[in-house]
Amino acid sequence: MSLLRPRLRLFSALRNTSTQPTRRFATEARTLTSDHVRIVEVGPRDGLQNEKKSIPLEIKIQLIEKLAKTGVTTIEAGSFVPAKWVPQMASTGEILEHLIRSPPQSQHTIAYNYLVPNVKGLENLVKIMDAEGATAEMPGSPSKPATTTEISLFAAATEAFSRANTNCTIAESLERIKPIVELAKSRNIRVRGYVSVALGCPYEGPNVPPSKVAEITASLLEMGADEVSVADTTGMGTAPRTLELLRTLTAAGIANSDLALHFHDTYGQALVNTIVGLEHGIRIFDSSVGGLGGCPYSKGATGNVATEDLVHTLHSLGMHTGVNLEEMSKIGAWISNELGRANESRAGKATLARLEGSCQL
Ligand code: HMG
Ligand code: MG
């Protein structure tokens, strides 16, 4: 496969995206240049949701404030799900309130994204925005940086995972999503979709049909999602199966600019699969500082690919992310320490060792 090509050809393939599929779903994707990658930092949501011990609100807010200074432009800040399903996310309303009142200082507009499982979740979010007099796009002022509020909704590519994660069938989950998108659009809120278990399901195994993933991705885009993040929830994806999935999505008429990739790193394949995605022309990737995370409905699955590792790899390939690796590495070490867990980012640990002057890494 193309990964075996000589290094220089790989670089040129990355710079000159050759895949230009027909944009059947002409959503208003943000401008993507061939050498710029947008990183969606999912640590405060995907990273923290599975932590057993209740994390103080101040730590969650500090994490978001620190991330806002690294150059990332999209941060998943929490989720409006019932506390009995994901107790760790119960403070999301307070996080939204805080981010509206005192958005962290940053050099650019940051999109804060919230996961919503149903229309009730979005109504709860909108209630807070209304109470605070906020709109989806808040212009900046000398004292407040500009922000946008966005949502993510999610469906799964297998019936078993759909039942475990959302207590309904795939068809019912898509029906549930329609009014969420309608309400979001009426409020000018940008919508991101997720398709979970795209490369393996903890209940149905690794052979999730790529055609099913394409069908659900297309449904979300047709409903009005602005982008869809195709998720390897379990980290079971391999390079050949990632390529097969991406080719199937392209053959279904789905434009690369409407897609993001979301890799968990259970088998250590996330970066390999990222490069497959890059070569195919994808320019939006999700990751979690310090490799935080896991999924409550996918036992044994580990966190997302660490943001530090992703940034290091992308920069080594000549891609631009706008993210400061050194700052991100400090945050990975800080939050891992706060949570009493190991820092899962190798690039993060190496960067810190270099900064501390203990070696020439
Ligand atoms: P359900 O129990 O069938 O919901 O759950 P229900 O509609 O029957 O309601 C039950 C109770 O919850 C009711 O209260 C509702 O009012 C309340 P009661 O009458 O018992 O007092 N309720 C709510 N409360 C607050 N916020 C809400 C809400 N909705 C209902 N939004 C439901 C169905 C979809 C809500 C549930 O299954 C759910 O929340 N699932 C989400 C679980 C989750 O958050 N999973 C992790 C995130 S997804 C993920 O990590 C994957 C991703 O990272 C990509 C990847 O890697 O694959 C995105
Ligand atoms: Mg995830």
Short mmCIF file of C-alpha atoms and ligand atoms in Angstrom, two decimals:
data_model
loop_
_atom_site.label_atom_id
_atom_site.label_comp_id
_atom_site.label_asym_id
_atom_site.label_seq_id
_atom_site.Cartn_x
_atom_site.Cartn_y
_atom_site.Cartn_z
CA MET A 1 0.00 0.00 0.00
CA SER A 2 0.98 3.65 -0.32
CA LEU A 3 2.52 3.79 3.17
CA LEU A 4 5.40 1.73 1.82
CA ARG A 5 6.33 4.45 -0.65
CA PRO A 6 9.61 6.27 -0.07
CA ARG A 7 9.47 9.03 2.54
CA LEU A 8 9.64 11.93 0.09
CA ARG A 9 6.72 10.63 -1.85
CA LEU A 10 4.78 10.34 1.37
CA PHE A 11 5.47 14.02 2.14
CA SER A 12 4.40 15.13 -1.29
CA ALA A 13 1.27 13.01 -1.04
CA LEU A 14 0.45 14.78 2.21
CA ARG A 15 0.96 18.23 0.75
CA ASN A 16 -0.90 17.67 -2.49
CA THR A 17 -4.11 16.01 -1.51
CA SER A 18 -4.96 13.99 -4.55
CA THR A 19 -8.36 12.76 -3.42
CA GLN A 20 -10.94 15.29 -4.54
CA PRO A 21 -14.27 13.52 -4.26
CA THR A 22 -17.53 14.96 -5.47
CA ARG A 23 -19.03 16.95 -2.61
CA ARG A 24 -22.42 15.35 -2.49
CA PHE A 25 -22.98 16.92 0.89
CA ALA A 26 -22.09 20.54 0.40
CA THR A 27 -21.95 21.66 4.00
CA GLU A 28 -20.16 24.80 5.04
CA ALA A 29 -16.91 23.15 6.05
CA ARG A 30 -14.25 25.42 7.46
CA THR A 31 -11.50 26.25 5.06
CA LEU A 32 -8.96 23.47 5.01
CA THR A 33 -5.65 23.85 3.27
CA SER A 34 -3.70 20.80 2.32
CA ASP A 35 -0.99 21.32 4.93
CA HIS A 36 -3.16 22.53 7.81
CA VAL A 37 -4.75 20.12 10.24
CA ARG A 38 -7.46 21.14 12.68
CA ILE A 39 -7.17 19.32 15.98
CA VAL A 40 -10.32 18.82 18.02
CA GLU A 41 -9.23 18.54 21.65
CA VAL A 42 -11.66 16.13 23.30
CA GLY A 43 -9.86 15.72 26.64
CA PRO A 44 -12.31 17.63 28.87
CA ARG A 45 -15.19 15.45 27.59
CA ASP A 46 -14.05 12.11 26.14
CA GLY A 47 -10.95 12.20 28.32
CA LEU A 48 -12.67 12.84 31.64
CA GLN A 49 -16.07 11.16 31.21
CA ASN A 50 -14.80 7.75 32.22
CA GLU A 51 -12.87 8.80 35.34
CA LYS A 52 -14.40 7.04 38.34
CA LYS A 53 -13.48 9.63 40.98
CA SER A 54 -15.47 12.85 40.82
CA ILE A 55 -13.24 15.57 39.40
CA PRO A 56 -13.73 19.03 40.96
CA LEU A 57 -15.30 21.62 38.67
CA GLU A 58 -12.28 23.92 39.18
CA ILE A 59 -9.94 21.31 37.73
CA LYS A 60 -12.15 20.85 34.66
CA ILE A 61 -12.26 24.61 34.15
CA GLN A 62 -8.52 24.95 34.66
CA LEU A 63 -7.95 22.22 32.09
CA ILE A 64 -10.07 24.06 29.52
CA GLU A 65 -8.41 27.40 30.32
CA LYS A 66 -4.95 25.90 29.89
CA LEU A 67 -5.94 24.19 26.61
CA ALA A 68 -7.32 27.48 25.28
CA LYS A 69 -3.80 28.93 25.44
CA THR A 70 -2.15 26.20 23.35
CA GLY A 71 -3.45 27.22 19.93
CA VAL A 72 -6.23 24.60 19.60
CA THR A 73 -9.35 26.03 18.03
CA THR A 74 -11.96 23.45 19.06
CA ILE A 75 -12.35 22.08 22.58
CA GLU A 76 -14.99 19.53 23.59
CA ALA A 77 -15.94 20.94 26.96
CA GLY A 78 -18.51 18.46 28.31
CA SER A 79 -21.78 16.68 27.64
CA PHE A 80 -25.43 17.27 28.47
CA VAL A 81 -26.25 13.67 29.32
CA PRO A 82 -28.23 12.36 32.31
CA ALA A 83 -26.01 12.16 35.40
CA LYS A 84 -27.12 8.57 35.98
CA TRP A 85 -25.59 7.61 32.61
CA VAL A 86 -22.31 9.55 32.92
CA PRO A 87 -21.96 11.06 36.42
CA GLN A 88 -18.64 12.76 35.65
CA MET A 89 -20.35 15.09 33.15
CA ALA A 90 -22.94 16.37 35.64
CA SER A 91 -21.15 19.72 35.98
CA THR A 92 -21.30 20.54 32.25
CA GLY A 93 -23.97 23.22 32.74
CA GLU A 94 -21.68 25.09 35.12
CA ILE A 95 -18.80 24.78 32.67
CA LEU A 96 -20.91 26.30 29.89
CA GLU A 97 -22.00 29.11 32.21
CA HIS A 98 -18.39 29.82 33.16
CA LEU A 99 -17.17 29.80 29.55
CA ILE A 100 -19.90 32.26 28.55
CA ARG A 101 -19.20 34.61 31.46
CA SER A 102 -15.42 34.40 31.47
CA PRO A 103 -14.09 32.86 28.26
CA PRO A 104 -10.39 31.97 28.64
CA GLN A 105 -7.96 34.38 27.04
CA SER A 106 -6.73 33.18 23.66
CA GLN A 107 -5.33 34.69 20.49
CA HIS A 108 -8.14 33.36 18.29
CA THR A 109 -11.80 32.32 18.37
CA ILE A 110 -12.30 29.03 20.17
CA ALA A 111 -15.24 26.76 19.49
CA TYR A 112 -16.47 25.06 22.66
CA ASN A 113 -18.34 21.91 21.84
CA TYR A 114 -20.84 19.97 23.96
CA LEU A 115 -22.08 16.44 23.37
CA VAL A 116 -25.87 16.07 23.41
CA PRO A 117 -27.60 12.67 23.28
CA ASN A 118 -31.14 13.92 22.66
CA VAL A 119 -33.18 17.08 22.25
CA LYS A 120 -33.52 17.39 26.03
CA GLY A 121 -29.73 17.72 26.26
CA LEU A 122 -29.76 20.54 23.71
CA GLU A 123 -32.71 22.23 25.41
CA ASN A 124 -30.75 22.23 28.67
CA LEU A 125 -27.79 23.82 26.87
CA VAL A 126 -29.97 26.44 25.15
CA LYS A 127 -31.68 27.30 28.46
CA ILE A 128 -28.30 28.25 29.93
CA MET A 129 -27.32 30.25 26.83
CA ASP A 130 -30.61 32.15 27.01
CA ALA A 131 -30.28 32.80 30.74
CA GLU A 132 -26.80 34.20 30.09
CA GLY A 133 -27.93 36.21 27.04
CA ALA A 134 -25.48 34.27 24.86
CA THR A 135 -25.71 33.37 21.19
CA ALA A 136 -23.88 30.60 19.36
CA GLU A 137 -21.32 33.05 18.01
CA MET A 138 -20.10 35.54 20.59
CA PRO A 139 -18.04 38.36 19.10
CA GLY A 140 -14.93 39.34 20.96
CA SER A 141 -14.41 42.55 22.93
CA PRO A 142 -11.29 44.04 24.53
CA SER A 143 -12.01 42.07 27.71
CA LYS A 144 -13.53 38.91 26.20
CA PRO A 145 -12.15 36.79 23.36
CA ALA A 146 -14.60 35.62 20.67
CA THR A 147 -16.11 32.15 21.13
CA THR A 148 -18.59 29.88 19.47
CA THR A 149 -20.77 27.25 21.09
CA GLU A 150 -21.23 24.05 19.10
CA ILE A 151 -22.72 20.62 19.71
CA SER A 152 -21.91 17.03 18.87
CA LEU A 153 -24.41 14.24 18.52
CA PHE A 154 -23.70 10.59 18.09
CA ALA A 155 -24.86 7.41 16.43
CA ALA A 156 -23.21 3.99 16.24
CA ALA A 157 -22.47 1.63 13.37
CA THR A 158 -23.64 -1.50 15.23
CA GLU A 159 -26.95 -2.28 16.89
CA ALA A 160 -25.32 -3.66 20.03
CA PHE A 161 -23.28 -0.52 20.68
CA SER A 162 -26.23 1.72 19.85
CA ARG A 163 -28.29 -0.10 22.48
CA ALA A 164 -25.50 0.04 25.10
CA ASN A 165 -24.60 3.70 24.54
CA THR A 166 -27.94 5.27 23.72
CA ASN A 167 -30.57 2.71 24.78
CA CYS A 168 -32.11 2.50 21.31
CA THR A 169 -31.65 1.01 17.83
CA ILE A 170 -29.62 2.75 15.12
CA ALA A 171 -32.82 3.74 13.30
CA GLU A 172 -34.30 5.17 16.51
CA SER A 173 -31.08 7.07 17.23
CA LEU A 174 -31.23 8.71 13.79
CA GLU A 175 -34.86 9.69 14.42
CA ARG A 176 -33.79 11.12 17.78
CA ILE A 177 -31.09 13.17 16.06
CA LYS A 178 -33.42 14.95 13.59
CA PRO A 179 -35.05 17.34 16.10
CA ILE A 180 -31.65 18.03 17.68
CA VAL A 181 -30.29 19.23 14.34
CA GLU A 182 -33.45 21.26 13.68
CA LEU A 183 -33.25 23.03 17.03
CA ALA A 184 -29.51 23.59 16.65
CA LYS A 185 -29.93 25.09 13.16
CA SER A 186 -32.71 27.38 14.37
CA ARG A 187 -30.21 28.72 16.91
CA ASN A 188 -27.30 28.93 14.47
CA ILE A 189 -25.42 26.26 16.44
CA ARG A 190 -22.88 24.28 14.44
CA VAL A 191 -23.43 20.53 14.56
CA ARG A 192 -20.83 17.79 14.59
CA GLY A 193 -21.87 14.16 14.24
CA TYR A 194 -20.03 11.06 15.48
CA VAL A 195 -20.26 7.55 14.14
CA SER A 196 -19.01 5.24 16.89
CA VAL A 197 -17.47 1.77 16.52
CA ALA A 198 -16.59 2.46 12.88
CA LEU A 199 -13.58 0.12 13.01
CA GLY A 200 -14.61 -2.39 15.64
CA CYS A 201 -17.31 -2.99 18.21
CA PRO A 202 -16.78 -4.35 21.74
CA TYR A 203 -19.90 -6.51 21.31
CA GLU A 204 -19.94 -7.41 17.58
CA GLY A 205 -16.18 -7.61 16.88
CA PRO A 206 -13.79 -6.00 14.38
CA ASN A 207 -15.73 -6.56 11.18
CA VAL A 208 -18.06 -3.61 11.19
CA PRO A 209 -19.21 -3.16 7.56
CA PRO A 210 -17.68 0.04 6.11
CA SER A 211 -20.87 0.43 4.03
CA LYS A 212 -22.86 0.75 7.27
CA VAL A 213 -20.50 3.48 8.51
CA ALA A 214 -20.88 5.28 5.17
CA GLU A 215 -24.67 4.98 5.32
CA ILE A 216 -24.87 6.53 8.80
CA THR A 217 -22.31 9.23 7.98
CA ALA A 218 -24.34 10.14 4.90
CA SER A 219 -27.57 10.23 6.96
CA LEU A 220 -26.00 12.63 9.47
CA LEU A 221 -24.71 14.93 6.72
CA GLU A 222 -28.05 14.81 4.91
CA MET A 223 -29.79 15.80 8.14
CA GLY A 224 -27.55 18.87 8.34
CA ALA A 225 -24.47 17.92 10.35
CA ASP A 226 -21.61 20.26 9.44
CA GLU A 227 -18.99 17.56 9.85
CA VAL A 228 -18.90 13.93 10.92
CA SER A 229 -16.20 12.42 13.07
CA VAL A 230 -15.73 8.76 12.24
CA ALA A 231 -14.72 7.08 15.47
CA ASP A 232 -12.59 4.07 16.25
CA THR A 233 -14.12 3.80 19.71
CA THR A 234 -12.31 0.59 20.63
CA GLY A 235 -8.95 1.28 18.95
CA MET A 236 -9.32 -1.97 17.00
CA GLY A 237 -8.69 -0.25 13.67
CA THR A 238 -5.72 -1.21 11.53
CA ALA A 239 -4.12 0.65 8.62
CA PRO A 240 -5.64 -1.56 5.88
CA ARG A 241 -9.12 -1.42 7.40
CA THR A 242 -8.88 2.34 7.93
CA LEU A 243 -7.97 2.72 4.26
CA GLU A 244 -10.83 0.46 3.20
CA LEU A 245 -13.25 2.49 5.32
CA LEU A 246 -12.04 5.81 3.91
CA ARG A 247 -12.29 4.52 0.34
CA THR A 248 -15.83 3.35 1.04
CA LEU A 249 -16.76 6.79 2.41
CA THR A 250 -15.27 8.46 -0.67
CA ALA A 251 -17.05 6.04 -3.01
CA ALA A 252 -20.30 6.94 -1.22
CA GLY A 253 -19.74 10.57 -2.31
CA ILE A 254 -18.72 11.88 1.10
CA ALA A 255 -16.20 14.70 0.84
CA ASN A 256 -13.03 14.54 2.93
CA SER A 257 -13.67 18.11 4.07
CA ASP A 258 -16.87 16.90 5.79
CA LEU A 259 -14.99 14.27 7.76
CA ALA A 260 -12.91 14.05 10.91
CA LEU A 261 -11.21 10.99 12.38
CA HIS A 262 -11.39 10.05 16.05
CA PHE A 263 -8.95 7.36 17.09
CA HIS A 264 -8.73 5.68 20.47
CA ASP A 265 -5.32 4.11 20.93
CA THR A 266 -6.00 0.74 22.58
CA TYR A 267 -3.68 -1.21 20.26
CA GLY A 268 -1.24 1.66 19.65
CA GLN A 269 -2.40 2.03 16.04
CA ALA A 270 -3.89 5.53 16.24
CA LEU A 271 -0.93 7.36 14.69
CA VAL A 272 -0.51 4.80 11.91
CA ASN A 273 -4.20 5.15 11.13
CA THR A 274 -3.88 8.94 11.32
CA ILE A 275 -1.26 8.85 8.56
CA VAL A 276 -3.56 6.69 6.46
CA GLY A 277 -6.24 9.33 7.01
CA LEU A 278 -3.86 12.16 6.13
CA GLU A 279 -2.77 10.46 2.93
CA HIS A 280 -6.41 10.02 2.02
CA GLY A 281 -6.95 13.77 2.49
CA ILE A 282 -8.56 14.06 5.93
CA ARG A 283 -7.53 17.25 7.75
CA ILE A 284 -9.48 17.13 11.03
CA PHE A 285 -8.38 14.81 13.83
CA ASP A 286 -9.63 14.38 17.39
CA SER A 287 -7.28 13.77 20.29
CA SER A 288 -7.02 14.07 24.02
CA VAL A 289 -4.25 15.73 26.00
CA GLY A 290 -2.20 13.15 27.90
CA GLY A 291 -4.12 10.40 26.08
CA LEU A 292 -6.88 10.75 28.69
CA GLY A 293 -9.99 8.70 28.38
CA GLY A 294 -11.80 5.51 27.65
CA CYS A 295 -15.42 4.77 26.86
CA PRO A 296 -17.88 3.70 29.58
CA TYR A 297 -19.53 1.31 27.09
CA SER A 298 -16.34 -0.17 25.66
CA LYS A 299 -14.58 -1.98 28.51
CA GLY A 300 -10.80 -2.20 28.11
CA ALA A 301 -10.68 0.48 25.41
CA THR A 302 -8.12 3.13 26.30
CA GLY A 303 -8.10 6.87 25.75
CA ASN A 304 -7.93 8.85 22.58
CA VAL A 305 -4.64 9.29 20.82
CA ALA A 306 -2.66 11.81 22.90
CA THR A 307 -2.75 15.33 21.48
CA GLU A 308 0.99 15.72 22.12
CA ASP A 309 1.76 12.58 20.07
CA LEU A 310 -0.56 13.68 17.28
CA VAL A 311 0.97 17.18 17.14
CA HIS A 312 4.52 15.80 17.15
CA THR A 313 3.74 13.41 14.30
CA LEU A 314 1.90 16.01 12.23
CA HIS A 315 4.67 18.58 12.66
CA SER A 316 7.30 15.98 11.74
CA LEU A 317 5.45 15.51 8.44
CA GLY A 318 5.53 19.24 7.68
CA MET A 319 1.89 19.80 8.57
CA HIS A 320 0.71 22.84 10.53
CA THR A 321 -1.61 22.63 13.53
CA GLY A 322 -1.11 25.96 15.28
CA VAL A 323 -0.69 23.99 18.51
CA ASN A 324 2.24 24.59 20.82
CA LEU A 325 3.65 21.15 21.64
CA GLU A 326 5.58 22.32 24.70
CA GLU A 327 2.53 23.95 26.29
CA MET A 328 0.39 20.92 25.47
CA SER A 329 3.00 18.62 27.03
CA LYS A 330 2.95 20.59 30.28
CA ILE A 331 -0.85 20.28 30.42
CA GLY A 332 -0.68 16.52 29.78
CA ALA A 333 1.69 16.10 32.74
CA TRP A 334 -0.37 18.43 34.95
CA ILE A 335 -3.76 16.79 34.34
CA SER A 336 -2.32 13.27 34.63
CA ASN A 337 -0.91 14.25 38.00
CA GLU A 338 -4.21 15.81 39.10
CA LEU A 339 -6.07 12.62 38.18
CA GLY A 340 -3.43 10.35 39.69
CA ARG A 341 -2.95 8.46 36.43
CA ALA A 342 -0.01 7.82 34.14
CA ASN A 343 0.74 10.33 31.42
CA GLU A 344 0.03 8.30 28.27
CA SER A 345 1.80 10.64 25.86
CA ARG A 346 5.27 9.53 24.83
CA ALA A 347 5.95 12.72 22.87
CA GLY A 348 4.67 14.73 25.84
CA LYS A 349 7.04 13.02 28.27
CA ALA A 350 9.99 13.33 25.88
CA THR A 351 9.25 17.01 25.29
CA LEU A 352 9.18 17.68 29.02
CA ALA A 353 12.43 15.78 29.56
CA ARG A 354 14.02 17.97 26.89
CA LEU A 355 12.60 21.14 28.43
CA GLU A 356 13.91 20.15 31.83
CA GLY A 357 17.32 19.78 30.26
CA SER A 358 17.74 16.23 31.48
CA CYS A 359 18.56 15.01 27.98
CA GLN A 360 19.00 16.06 24.33
CA LEU A 361 15.75 14.51 23.06
P1 HMG B 1 -32.78 6.75 28.63
O1 HMG B 1 -32.59 6.31 30.02
O2 HMG B 1 -33.40 5.79 27.66
O3 HMG B 1 -33.53 8.16 28.57
O4 HMG B 1 -31.36 7.16 28.08
P2 HMG B 1 -35.02 8.57 28.81
O5 HMG B 1 -35.39 9.48 27.68
O6 HMG B 1 -35.89 7.35 29.07
O7 HMG B 1 -34.93 9.42 30.16
C1 HMG B 1 -34.59 8.83 31.42
C2 HMG B 1 -34.39 9.95 32.44
O8 HMG B 1 -33.30 10.77 32.07
C3 HMG B 1 -35.59 10.89 32.53
O9 HMG B 1 -35.62 11.39 33.87
C4 HMG B 1 -35.21 12.02 31.60
O10 HMG B 1 -35.86 13.23 31.91
C5 HMG B 1 -33.72 12.13 31.87
P3 HMG B 1 -36.60 10.74 34.97
O11 HMG B 1 -37.97 10.86 34.37
O12 HMG B 1 -36.15 9.32 35.13
O13 HMG B 1 -36.34 11.60 36.17
N1 HMG B 1 -32.99 12.65 30.70
C6 HMG B 1 -32.05 13.60 30.79
N2 HMG B 1 -31.54 14.30 31.82
C7 HMG B 1 -30.56 15.18 31.55
N3 HMG B 1 -30.05 15.37 30.31
C8 HMG B 1 -30.54 14.69 29.26
C9 HMG B 1 -31.58 13.77 29.48
N4 HMG B 1 -32.25 12.92 28.67
C10 HMG B 1 -33.11 12.26 29.42
N5 HMG B 1 -30.00 14.88 28.04
C11 HMG B 1 -29.98 8.54 26.67
C12 HMG B 1 -31.18 7.63 26.74
C13 HMG B 1 -29.67 8.79 25.21
C14 HMG B 1 -30.32 9.86 27.36
C15 HMG B 1 -28.80 7.84 27.37
O14 HMG B 1 -28.64 6.59 26.77
C16 HMG B 1 -27.50 8.60 27.26
O15 HMG B 1 -27.33 9.66 27.82
N6 HMG B 1 -26.52 8.07 26.54
C17 HMG B 1 -25.23 8.72 26.37
C18 HMG B 1 -24.19 7.97 27.09
C19 HMG B 1 -22.87 8.68 26.89
O16 HMG B 1 -22.72 9.84 27.20
N7 HMG B 1 -21.85 7.95 26.37
C20 HMG B 1 -20.55 8.45 26.20
C21 HMG B 1 -20.48 9.51 25.15
S1 HMG B 1 -20.42 8.86 23.50
C22 HMG B 1 -18.76 8.51 23.28
O17 HMG B 1 -17.97 8.61 24.19
C23 HMG B 1 -18.30 8.10 21.93
C24 HMG B 1 -17.50 9.22 21.22
O18 HMG B 1 -16.37 9.61 21.99
C25 HMG B 1 -17.03 8.70 19.86
C26 HMG B 1 -16.37 7.34 19.99
O19 HMG B 1 -15.24 7.24 20.48
O20 HMG B 1 -17.06 6.37 19.58
C27 HMG B 1 -18.37 10.46 20.99
MG MG B 2 -14.41 8.66 21.89
#
